[in-house]
């Protein structure tokens, strides 16, 4: 069953059809939420709420990119969580290892890197990137994540954030400039990262 | 050292990197990149940054986020569609509330408009004016005919059968007779019709509208205390009549040959006889302009029970401040307004009932729209 048929079935109350769509987009949704909030527990809650909200407001989907529509639900839920945090600031617990020592590079962020050294480099890169993303304003952060991390095109991002194309281009350019300036601070700390980078861009 | 480029340049470079530039803009940018090394360097930096961001590891979902029936409850899209009839009422309810509010404001503007709220005294005067309107129109027609005939009637004679209201009023008059101006020549334009009658009681006696009978403003012959106002020439006629007797009566009468008032009845006994010739020198009965000394002068007292021939009795005038010239222009509106504001059930006028109804509609529909909207969001 293709996506359009699943959506129509879900609209008529077929929960199983909707859950198939959830399975299709949950990784993307969770990744966006985790990068936006820099907190995986909060990201899980936000992702669940976003899908529940999406099911309840399925009638408001007027066609087009369903992926963009799901991203819109997730980003709105992330904004709500960030506003809630501002109203009630909480101290996030730093991850600790078995010896109750803080882990600078969270182990659960590790992916299927072939070697520990590569894994460490990727973890450090991930941490650097996450730090720079967190330093961005929320609206810039969402745009750069959608385009550069999730691979959405400008039109889909425009639908997701509810802004015109010109705004998307402007925010993306400014977000990349800020990321450039922020990541340049890590150049001295992580020179090997840029060796990796040279391999990618060359 | 980075080159100082504009935000516009960076936006174009960023869009160019993603292939989002229009063909024309893309061609122009490529030309600029060839001639400006700093632009190329900036493009390279943006490309590097984008590559780094793309290297960020993707975080997999720690669990499935599929929904259960318990999570969804009865708030699924199908249930919402079945209850959509309620949610679809929101536009109608909000529109109804807005319309009711606008109409309510319009009724308030109408009520508080140029006509303004009428005080009880003004309302009484309005009713009096309306009651006198038919008489006014009849009396206005008569001096017009006289003037067209080239004559200057001294007193407007009303046939007995037509002057029933006058006669009835005359029986009740017991007040001084005050000299007034010429109702035909000196009456100010604004004193015509109903309003003129009221303003005929100008203190200086020169309003002219207070002339007797058919002059415009003839209704104004009555002062607040019931004083009868007659034109100068009428006084002369009365004097002549009193001296000559019945011979003076036809002169005092209007050109209407049907008038057969007993002319022998003394109209009034003038306490003060004007000096002979003074009337001519000062305008006299022919010109109809009283002298300054005679204006406002009480020339006679009507005895109770003896109507003054041809004198149209005026009901007591309303307070002077009610006789504003603007009243004339509002007469038509007053008629309509009076009808609307006439007390109805429970002592409330139609307009008030309408306003109450509009308030109820606006509040109830607005509240219903709010509740529907709130339910839709929940």
Coordinates of C-alpha atoms in Angstrom, one line a residue:
Chain A
X1 CA 0.0 0.0 0.0
X2 CA 1.5 3.3 -1.0
X3 CA 1.7 6.3 1.2
X4 CA -1.4 8.1 -0.2
X5 CA -3.6 5.0 0.4
X6 CA -2.2 4.7 3.9
X7 CA -3.0 8.3 4.6
X8 CA -6.6 7.9 3.3
X9 CA -7.1 4.8 5.4
X10 CA -5.7 6.5 8.5
X11 CA -8.1 9.4 7.9
X12 CA -11.0 7.1 7.9
X13 CA -9.9 5.8 11.4
X14 CA -7.5 3.0 10.4
X15 CA -5.0 3.1 13.2
X16 CA -2.8 0.4 11.8
X17 CA -2.4 2.3 8.5
X18 CA -1.3 5.3 10.5
X19 CA 1.2 3.2 12.5
X20 CA 2.8 2.1 9.3
X21 CA 3.4 5.7 8.5
X22 CA 4.8 6.2 12.0
X23 CA 7.3 3.4 11.4
X24 CA 8.4 5.0 8.2
X25 CA 9.1 8.5 9.6
X26 CA 9.9 7.9 13.3
X27 CA 13.7 7.9 12.9
X28 CA 13.6 11.1 11.0
X29 CA 11.3 12.6 13.6
X30 CA 13.3 11.4 16.6
X31 CA 16.6 12.6 15.1
X32 CA 15.1 16.1 14.5
X33 CA 13.7 16.3 18.0
X34 CA 17.0 15.0 19.6
X35 CA 19.1 17.6 17.7
X36 CA 16.6 20.4 18.5
X37 CA 16.4 19.6 22.2
X38 CA 19.8 18.0 22.8
X39 CA 18.0 15.6 25.1
X40 CA 17.0 12.2 24.0
X41 CA 14.5 11.5 26.7
X42 CA 12.7 14.8 26.0
X43 CA 13.0 14.0 22.3
X44 CA 11.2 10.7 22.8
X45 CA 8.3 12.4 24.6
X46 CA 8.1 15.1 22.0
X47 CA 8.2 12.6 19.2
X48 CA 5.3 10.6 20.7
X49 CA 3.3 13.7 21.3
X50 CA 4.0 14.8 17.7
X51 CA 2.6 11.6 16.2
X52 CA -0.4 11.6 18.4
X53 CA -1.1 15.2 17.4
X54 CA -0.6 14.2 13.8
X55 CA -3.1 11.5 14.0
X56 CA -5.7 13.7 15.6
X57 CA -5.2 16.5 13.0
X58 CA -4.9 14.3 10.0
X59 CA -7.8 16.0 8.4
X60 CA -5.7 19.2 8.2
X61 CA -3.3 17.5 5.8
X62 CA -4.2 18.8 2.3
X63 CA -1.8 16.7 0.3
X64 CA 1.8 17.4 -0.8
X65 CA 4.8 16.1 1.1
X66 CA 3.7 14.0 4.1
X67 CA 7.2 14.0 5.3
X68 CA 7.2 17.8 5.5
X69 CA 3.9 17.7 7.3
X70 CA 5.3 15.3 9.9
X71 CA 8.4 17.5 10.4
X72 CA 6.1 20.4 11.0
X73 CA 4.3 18.5 13.8
X74 CA 7.7 17.6 15.3
X75 CA 9.2 21.0 15.1
X76 CA 6.1 22.6 16.6
X77 CA 6.3 20.1 19.5
X78 CA 10.0 21.0 19.9
X79 CA 9.2 24.7 20.0
X80 CA 6.6 24.0 22.7
X81 CA 9.1 22.1 24.8
X82 CA 11.7 24.7 24.4
X83 CA 9.3 27.4 25.5
X84 CA 8.2 25.2 28.4
X85 CA 11.9 24.9 29.4
X86 CA 12.3 28.7 29.3
X87 CA 9.4 29.1 31.7
X88 CA 10.6 26.3 34.0
X89 CA 14.3 25.9 33.5
X90 CA 15.7 22.6 34.7
X91 CA 19.2 21.3 35.2
X92 CA 19.9 18.6 32.8
X93 CA 21.8 15.7 34.2
X94 CA 25.1 15.0 32.5
X95 CA 25.6 11.4 31.5
X96 CA 27.8 9.5 33.9
X97 CA 29.7 6.3 33.4
X98 CA 30.0 3.4 35.7
X99 CA 32.2 5.3 38.1
X100 CA 29.8 8.2 38.3
X101 CA 32.1 10.3 36.2
X102 CA 30.7 12.6 33.7
X103 CA 31.0 11.4 30.1
X104 CA 32.0 14.1 27.8
X105 CA 31.3 12.0 24.8
X106 CA 28.0 10.1 25.5
X107 CA 28.5 6.5 24.7
X108 CA 24.9 6.1 23.4
X109 CA 25.7 8.5 20.6
X110 CA 28.1 6.0 19.1
X111 CA 27.0 4.6 15.9
X112 CA 28.4 1.6 14.0
X113 CA 31.9 3.0 13.6
X114 CA 34.5 0.4 12.5
X115 CA 37.2 1.3 15.0
X116 CA 37.3 2.9 18.4
X117 CA 39.5 5.7 17.1
X118 CA 37.1 6.5 14.3
X119 CA 34.3 6.2 16.8
X120 CA 35.9 8.7 19.1
X121 CA 36.5 11.1 16.3
X122 CA 32.9 10.8 15.2
X123 CA 31.7 11.2 18.8
X124 CA 33.8 14.3 19.2
X125 CA 32.6 15.7 15.9
X126 CA 29.1 14.9 16.9
X127 CA 29.6 16.6 20.2
X128 CA 31.1 19.6 18.4
X129 CA 28.3 19.8 16.0
X130 CA 25.7 19.4 18.7
X131 CA 27.3 22.2 20.7
X132 CA 27.3 24.5 17.7
X133 CA 23.7 23.5 16.8
X134 CA 22.5 24.2 20.3
X135 CA 24.1 27.7 20.1
X136 CA 22.0 28.5 17.1
X137 CA 18.6 30.3 17.5
X138 CA 15.8 27.9 17.4
X139 CA 14.4 29.0 14.0
X140 CA 17.9 28.7 12.4
X141 CA 18.6 25.4 14.0
X142 CA 15.4 23.8 12.7
X143 CA 16.1 25.0 9.1
X144 CA 19.7 23.8 9.0
X145 CA 18.7 20.4 10.5
X146 CA 15.9 19.9 8.0
X147 CA 18.0 20.8 5.0
X148 CA 21.5 19.5 5.9
X149 CA 20.6 16.7 8.2
X150 CA 17.3 15.4 7.0
X151 CA 17.7 16.3 3.4
X152 CA 14.4 18.2 2.8
X153 CA 14.3 20.6 -0.1
X154 CA 13.5 24.3 0.3
X155 CA 9.9 23.9 -0.5
X156 CA 9.4 21.2 2.1
X157 CA 11.1 23.3 4.7
X158 CA 8.8 26.2 3.8
X159 CA 5.8 24.0 4.5
X160 CA 7.3 22.6 7.7
X161 CA 8.1 25.9 9.3
X162 CA 5.2 27.8 7.7
X163 CA 7.4 30.5 6.2
X164 CA 8.0 31.6 2.6
X165 CA 10.9 30.4 0.5
X166 CA 12.8 33.7 0.9
X167 CA 12.8 33.2 4.7
X168 CA 14.0 29.7 4.4
X169 CA 17.0 30.8 2.2
X170 CA 17.8 33.6 4.5
X171 CA 17.7 31.5 7.7
X172 CA 19.7 28.7 6.1
X173 CA 22.4 31.0 4.9
X174 CA 22.8 32.7 8.3
X175 CA 22.6 29.3 10.1
X176 CA 25.5 27.9 8.0
X177 CA 27.6 31.1 8.6
X178 CA 27.1 30.7 12.4
X179 CA 28.0 27.0 12.2
X180 CA 31.1 27.9 10.2
X181 CA 32.2 30.4 12.8
X182 CA 31.4 28.0 15.7
X183 CA 33.1 25.0 14.1
X184 CA 36.2 27.0 13.4
X185 CA 36.8 27.0 17.2
X186 CA 37.1 23.3 17.1
X187 CA 39.6 23.3 14.2
X188 CA 42.5 23.5 16.6
X189 CA 41.0 20.9 19.0
X190 CA 40.0 18.5 16.3
X191 CA 42.3 18.8 13.4
X192 CA 41.7 15.2 12.4
X193 CA 38.0 16.1 11.8
X194 CA 39.0 18.4 9.1
X195 CA 41.2 15.7 7.6
X196 CA 38.0 13.8 7.3
X197 CA 36.3 16.8 6.0
X198 CA 39.0 17.2 3.3
X199 CA 38.3 13.6 2.2
X200 CA 34.6 14.4 1.9
X201 CA 34.8 17.6 0.1
X202 CA 37.8 16.8 -2.2
Chain B
X1 CA 41.1 36.6 6.6
X2 CA 37.6 36.3 5.4
X3 CA 36.2 38.8 2.9
X4 CA 33.4 41.0 4.0
X5 CA 30.5 39.9 1.9
X6 CA 26.9 41.0 2.2
X7 CA 24.1 38.8 3.5
X8 CA 22.7 38.8 0.0
X9 CA 25.9 37.3 -1.3
X10 CA 25.9 34.5 1.3
X11 CA 22.2 33.8 0.6
X12 CA 23.0 33.4 -3.1
X13 CA 26.0 31.2 -2.4
X14 CA 24.1 29.0 0.0
X15 CA 21.2 28.6 -2.5
X16 CA 23.7 28.0 -5.3
X17 CA 25.3 25.3 -3.2
X18 CA 21.9 23.5 -2.9
X19 CA 21.0 24.1 -6.5
X20 CA 18.1 26.4 -5.6
X21 CA 19.1 29.4 -7.7
X22 CA 17.1 30.5 -10.7
X23 CA 19.0 29.9 -14.0
X24 CA 19.5 33.6 -14.6
X25 CA 20.8 34.2 -11.1
X26 CA 23.0 31.2 -11.3
X27 CA 24.7 32.4 -14.4
X28 CA 25.4 35.8 -13.0
X29 CA 26.8 34.3 -9.8
X30 CA 29.1 32.0 -11.7
X31 CA 30.4 35.0 -13.6
X32 CA 31.1 36.8 -10.4
X33 CA 32.8 33.8 -8.9
X34 CA 35.2 33.8 -11.8
X35 CA 36.3 37.4 -11.2
X36 CA 36.1 37.6 -7.4
X37 CA 38.3 35.2 -5.5
X38 CA 36.9 36.2 -2.1
X39 CA 33.5 35.0 -3.3
X40 CA 34.9 31.7 -4.3
X41 CA 36.6 31.3 -0.9
X42 CA 33.3 32.0 0.9
X43 CA 31.6 29.4 -1.3
X44 CA 34.2 26.9 -0.3
X45 CA 33.8 27.6 3.4
X46 CA 30.0 27.2 3.1
X47 CA 30.5 23.9 1.3
X48 CA 32.8 22.7 4.0
X49 CA 30.4 23.6 6.7
X50 CA 27.5 21.9 5.0
X51 CA 29.6 18.8 4.7
X52 CA 30.5 18.8 8.4
X53 CA 26.8 19.1 9.3
X54 CA 25.9 16.3 7.1
X55 CA 28.4 14.1 8.9
X56 CA 26.5 14.4 12.1
X57 CA 25.4 10.9 13.1
X58 CA 21.7 10.1 12.7
X59 CA 20.1 9.1 15.9
X60 CA 17.8 6.1 15.7
X61 CA 14.6 6.0 17.5
X62 CA 15.1 4.2 20.8
X63 CA 11.7 2.5 20.5
X64 CA 8.6 2.5 18.3
X65 CA 6.4 5.4 18.5
X66 CA 3.3 3.7 17.1
X67 CA -0.1 4.6 18.6
X68 CA -2.4 2.4 20.6
X69 CA -6.1 2.6 20.9
X70 CA -5.7 3.6 24.5
X71 CA -3.5 6.5 23.5
X72 CA -5.9 7.7 20.8
X73 CA -9.1 7.1 22.8
X74 CA -12.1 8.6 21.0
X75 CA -10.4 11.5 19.5
X76 CA -9.5 10.0 16.2
X77 CA -10.0 11.7 12.9
X78 CA -13.1 9.7 12.1
X79 CA -14.8 10.7 15.3
X80 CA -13.8 14.3 14.8
X81 CA -15.3 14.2 11.3
X82 CA -18.6 12.8 12.7
X83 CA -18.7 15.7 15.1
X84 CA -17.6 18.1 12.4
X85 CA -21.0 19.5 12.3
X86 CA -20.4 21.2 15.5
X87 CA -17.0 22.6 14.5
X88 CA -18.4 23.8 11.3
X89 CA -20.7 26.1 13.2
X90 CA -17.8 28.2 14.4
X91 CA -17.7 30.5 11.4
X92 CA -21.4 31.0 11.4
X93 CA -21.5 31.7 15.2
X94 CA -18.7 34.1 15.1
X95 CA -20.3 35.9 12.1
X96 CA -23.6 36.1 13.8
X97 CA -22.0 37.6 16.9
X98 CA -20.2 40.2 14.8
X99 CA -23.3 41.1 12.9
X100 CA -25.4 41.4 16.0
X101 CA -22.8 43.7 17.6
X102 CA -22.6 45.9 14.5
X103 CA -26.4 46.3 14.4
X104 CA -26.4 47.1 18.1
X105 CA -23.9 49.8 17.5
X106 CA -26.0 51.1 14.7
X107 CA -29.1 51.3 16.8
X108 CA -27.1 53.1 19.5
X109 CA -25.8 55.6 16.9
X110 CA -29.3 56.1 15.7
X111 CA -30.5 56.7 19.2
X112 CA -27.7 59.1 20.1
X113 CA -27.5 60.6 16.6
X114 CA -28.0 64.3 15.6
X115 CA -31.6 64.1 16.9
X116 CA -30.2 63.1 20.2
X117 CA -32.1 61.8 23.1
X118 CA -35.2 63.7 23.7
X119 CA -35.8 65.1 27.2
X120 CA -39.3 64.8 28.5
X121 CA -39.9 68.5 27.8
X122 CA -38.7 68.1 24.3
X123 CA -40.9 65.1 23.8
X124 CA -43.8 67.0 25.0
X125 CA -43.0 69.8 22.6
X126 CA -42.7 67.3 19.8
X127 CA -46.1 65.9 20.6
X128 CA -47.5 69.4 20.7
X129 CA -46.0 70.3 17.4
X130 CA -47.4 67.2 15.8
X131 CA -50.8 67.9 17.2
X132 CA -50.6 71.4 15.8
X133 CA -49.3 70.4 12.4
X134 CA -52.6 70.2 10.6
X135 CA -53.6 73.6 11.9
X136 CA -50.3 75.1 10.9
X137 CA -50.6 73.9 7.4
X138 CA -54.1 75.3 7.1
X139 CA -53.1 78.6 8.5
X140 CA -50.1 78.9 6.4
X141 CA -52.1 78.6 3.3
X142 CA -54.4 81.5 4.1
X143 CA -51.9 84.3 4.4
X144 CA -50.3 83.2 1.3
X145 CA -53.5 83.7 -0.6
X146 CA -53.9 87.1 1.0
X147 CA -50.4 88.1 0.1
X148 CA -51.0 87.0 -3.4
X149 CA -54.0 89.2 -3.5
X150 CA -51.8 92.2 -2.8
X151 CA -53.4 92.9 0.5
X152 CA -51.9 93.0 3.9
X153 CA -54.5 91.6 6.1
X154 CA -54.3 92.8 9.5
X155 CA -55.6 89.8 11.3
X156 CA -56.1 86.3 10.0
X157 CA -59.8 85.6 10.3
X158 CA -60.7 82.0 10.7
X159 CA -64.2 81.0 9.9
X160 CA -66.1 79.9 12.9
X161 CA -66.4 76.4 11.8
X162 CA -62.8 76.1 10.9
X163 CA -61.5 77.9 13.9
X164 CA -63.1 75.5 16.3
X165 CA -59.8 74.8 17.9
X166 CA -59.1 78.5 17.9
X167 CA -62.4 79.3 19.5
X168 CA -62.0 76.6 22.0
X169 CA -58.7 78.0 22.8
X170 CA -60.0 81.5 22.8
X171 CA -62.4 80.7 25.5
X172 CA -59.6 79.9 27.7
X173 CA -57.4 82.8 27.0
X174 CA -57.1 85.4 29.6
X175 CA -53.8 87.2 29.1
X176 CA -52.4 90.4 27.9
X177 CA -52.2 91.3 24.3
X178 CA -48.8 92.1 23.2
X179 CA -47.9 94.1 20.1
X180 CA -46.0 92.0 17.6
X181 CA -44.4 92.6 14.3
X182 CA -45.8 92.1 10.8
X183 CA -46.3 88.5 10.3
X184 CA -45.9 88.7 6.5
X185 CA -43.1 91.2 6.0
X186 CA -40.9 90.8 8.9
X187 CA -41.1 87.2 9.8
X188 CA -37.7 85.6 9.4
X189 CA -37.6 82.6 7.0
X190 CA -36.6 80.2 9.6
X191 CA -39.7 80.9 11.5
X192 CA -42.0 79.4 9.0
X193 CA -44.1 76.4 9.7
X194 CA -44.2 74.7 13.0
X195 CA -41.0 76.0 14.3
X196 CA -41.8 79.6 13.5
X197 CA -44.8 79.4 15.7
X198 CA -42.7 78.7 18.6
X199 CA -40.1 81.3 18.0
X200 CA -42.8 83.9 17.5
X201 CA -42.5 84.7 21.1
X202 CA -39.3 86.5 20.8
X203 CA -38.9 88.9 23.6
X204 CA -38.4 91.9 21.5
X205 CA -41.6 91.4 19.8
X206 CA -40.1 91.7 16.4
X207 CA -40.1 88.2 15.4
X208 CA -43.0 88.7 13.2
X209 CA -43.7 85.1 13.2
X210 CA -45.9 85.5 16.1
X211 CA -48.4 87.2 14.0
X212 CA -51.9 86.1 14.2
X213 CA -53.7 83.7 12.1
X214 CA -52.2 82.4 8.9
X215 CA -48.8 83.9 9.0
X216 CA -46.0 81.5 9.3
X217 CA -45.5 81.4 12.9
X218 CA -48.9 82.4 13.6
X219 CA -49.0 79.7 16.1
X220 CA -46.4 81.5 18.0
X221 CA -48.8 84.1 18.9
X222 CA -48.9 82.6 22.3
X223 CA -46.4 83.4 24.9
X224 CA -45.7 81.0 27.7
X225 CA -48.3 82.6 29.8
X226 CA -50.9 82.5 27.1
X227 CA -50.4 86.0 26.0
X228 CA -51.9 86.7 22.6
X229 CA -49.7 88.2 20.1
X230 CA -51.3 90.3 17.3
X231 CA -49.6 92.3 14.5
X232 CA -49.4 96.0 14.6
X233 CA -51.9 96.5 11.9
X234 CA -54.3 94.3 13.7
X235 CA -54.0 96.6 16.7
X236 CA -54.9 99.5 14.6
X237 CA -57.8 97.6 13.2
X238 CA -58.9 96.8 16.6
X239 CA -58.7 100.3 17.7
X240 CA -60.7 101.4 14.7
X241 CA -63.2 98.7 15.4
X242 CA -63.6 99.8 18.9
X243 CA -64.2 103.3 17.8
X244 CA -66.3 102.7 14.8
X245 CA -68.0 99.6 15.9
X246 CA -69.2 97.2 13.4
X247 CA -67.7 99.0 10.5
X248 CA -64.3 98.0 11.7
X249 CA -65.1 94.3 11.7
X250 CA -64.8 93.6 8.0
X251 CA -61.4 95.2 8.0
X252 CA -60.3 93.1 10.8
X253 CA -61.5 90.1 9.1
X254 CA -59.5 88.1 6.5
X255 CA -60.4 88.4 2.9
X256 CA -62.5 85.4 3.4
X257 CA -66.1 86.6 2.8
X258 CA -67.4 83.8 4.7
X259 CA -66.3 85.3 7.9
X260 CA -69.2 86.7 9.8
X261 CA -67.8 87.4 13.1
X262 CA -69.7 89.9 15.1
X263 CA -67.6 92.9 14.6
X264 CA -69.3 94.8 17.1
X265 CA -67.8 93.0 19.9
X266 CA -64.9 95.0 21.2
X267 CA -61.8 93.2 20.7
X268 CA -59.9 94.8 23.4
X269 CA -59.7 97.8 25.3
X270 CA -56.4 99.3 24.8
X271 CA -55.0 100.8 27.9
X272 CA -52.8 102.9 25.9
X273 CA -53.9 104.6 22.7
X274 CA -51.0 105.2 20.4
X275 CA -50.6 108.7 19.5
X276 CA -52.2 109.6 16.3
X277 CA -50.0 109.4 13.4
X278 CA -47.4 107.6 15.2
X279 CA -48.3 104.4 13.5
X280 CA -47.9 106.1 10.1
X281 CA -44.6 107.7 10.9
X282 CA -43.2 104.5 12.3
X283 CA -44.6 102.3 9.8
X284 CA -48.2 102.2 11.1
X285 CA -50.8 99.7 10.3
X286 CA -50.1 99.9 6.6
X287 CA -46.5 98.8 6.8
X288 CA -47.3 96.7 9.7
X289 CA -44.1 97.6 11.5
X290 CA -44.5 98.6 15.1
X291 CA -42.5 101.3 16.5
X292 CA -39.8 100.5 18.9
X293 CA -41.8 101.9 21.7
X294 CA -44.8 99.8 20.9
X295 CA -43.0 96.6 20.4
X296 CA -43.7 94.3 23.3
X297 CA -46.4 96.7 24.5
X298 CA -49.4 95.3 26.0
X299 CA -52.3 96.9 24.2
X300 CA -55.2 95.1 25.6
X301 CA -56.5 92.5 27.8
X302 CA -59.0 90.0 26.6
X303 CA -61.8 89.4 28.9
X304 CA -62.6 85.9 29.8
X305 CA -65.3 84.3 27.8
X306 CA -65.1 86.9 25.0
X307 CA -63.1 85.6 22.2
X308 CA -61.2 88.1 20.2
X309 CA -62.5 88.0 16.6
X310 CA -60.1 86.5 14.3
X311 CA -57.6 85.9 17.0
X312 CA -56.2 82.5 16.9
X313 CA -55.6 81.3 20.4
X314 CA -52.4 79.7 20.9
X315 CA -51.7 77.1 23.5
X316 CA -49.1 77.9 26.0
X317 CA -45.7 77.8 24.3
X318 CA -43.0 75.5 25.4
X319 CA -39.9 76.9 27.0
X320 CA -37.9 79.1 24.7
X321 CA -34.9 76.9 24.7
X322 CA -37.0 74.2 23.0
X323 CA -37.7 76.4 20.0
X324 CA -34.4 75.9 18.4
X325 CA -34.4 76.4 14.6
X326 CA -32.9 73.0 14.3
X327 CA -36.2 71.5 15.5
X328 CA -37.7 72.3 12.1
X329 CA -35.2 70.3 10.3
X330 CA -35.6 67.3 12.6
X331 CA -39.4 67.1 12.4
X332 CA -39.4 64.3 9.9
X333 CA -36.9 62.3 11.8
X334 CA -38.8 63.0 15.0
X335 CA -41.9 61.4 13.6
X336 CA -40.1 58.2 12.9
X337 CA -38.2 58.3 16.0
X338 CA -41.3 58.9 18.1
X339 CA -42.9 55.9 16.6
X340 CA -39.9 53.7 17.4
X341 CA -39.6 55.1 20.9
X342 CA -43.2 54.9 21.8
X343 CA -43.5 52.8 24.9
X344 CA -44.4 49.2 24.3
X345 CA -44.8 46.1 26.5
X346 CA -43.3 46.5 29.9
X347 CA -42.8 50.2 29.2
X348 CA -39.9 49.6 26.9
X349 CA -39.8 51.1 23.4
X350 CA -39.4 49.0 20.3
X351 CA -35.9 50.3 19.9
X352 CA -35.0 49.2 23.4
X353 CA -36.4 45.7 22.9
X354 CA -34.4 45.5 19.7
X355 CA -31.2 46.5 21.5
X356 CA -31.8 43.9 24.3
X357 CA -32.3 41.2 21.7
X358 CA -29.2 42.1 19.8
X359 CA -27.1 42.0 23.0
X360 CA -28.5 38.6 23.8
X361 CA -27.7 37.3 20.3
X362 CA -24.2 38.8 20.3
X363 CA -23.3 37.3 23.7
X364 CA -24.8 33.9 23.1
X365 CA -23.4 33.4 19.7
X366 CA -20.0 34.7 20.7
X367 CA -19.9 32.4 23.7
X368 CA -21.0 29.4 21.6
X369 CA -18.3 30.2 19.0
X370 CA -15.7 30.3 21.8
X371 CA -16.8 26.9 23.2
X372 CA -16.8 25.3 19.8
X373 CA -13.3 26.7 19.1
X374 CA -12.1 25.5 22.4
X375 CA -13.4 22.0 21.8
X376 CA -11.8 21.9 18.4
X377 CA -8.4 22.7 19.8
X378 CA -8.7 20.1 22.6

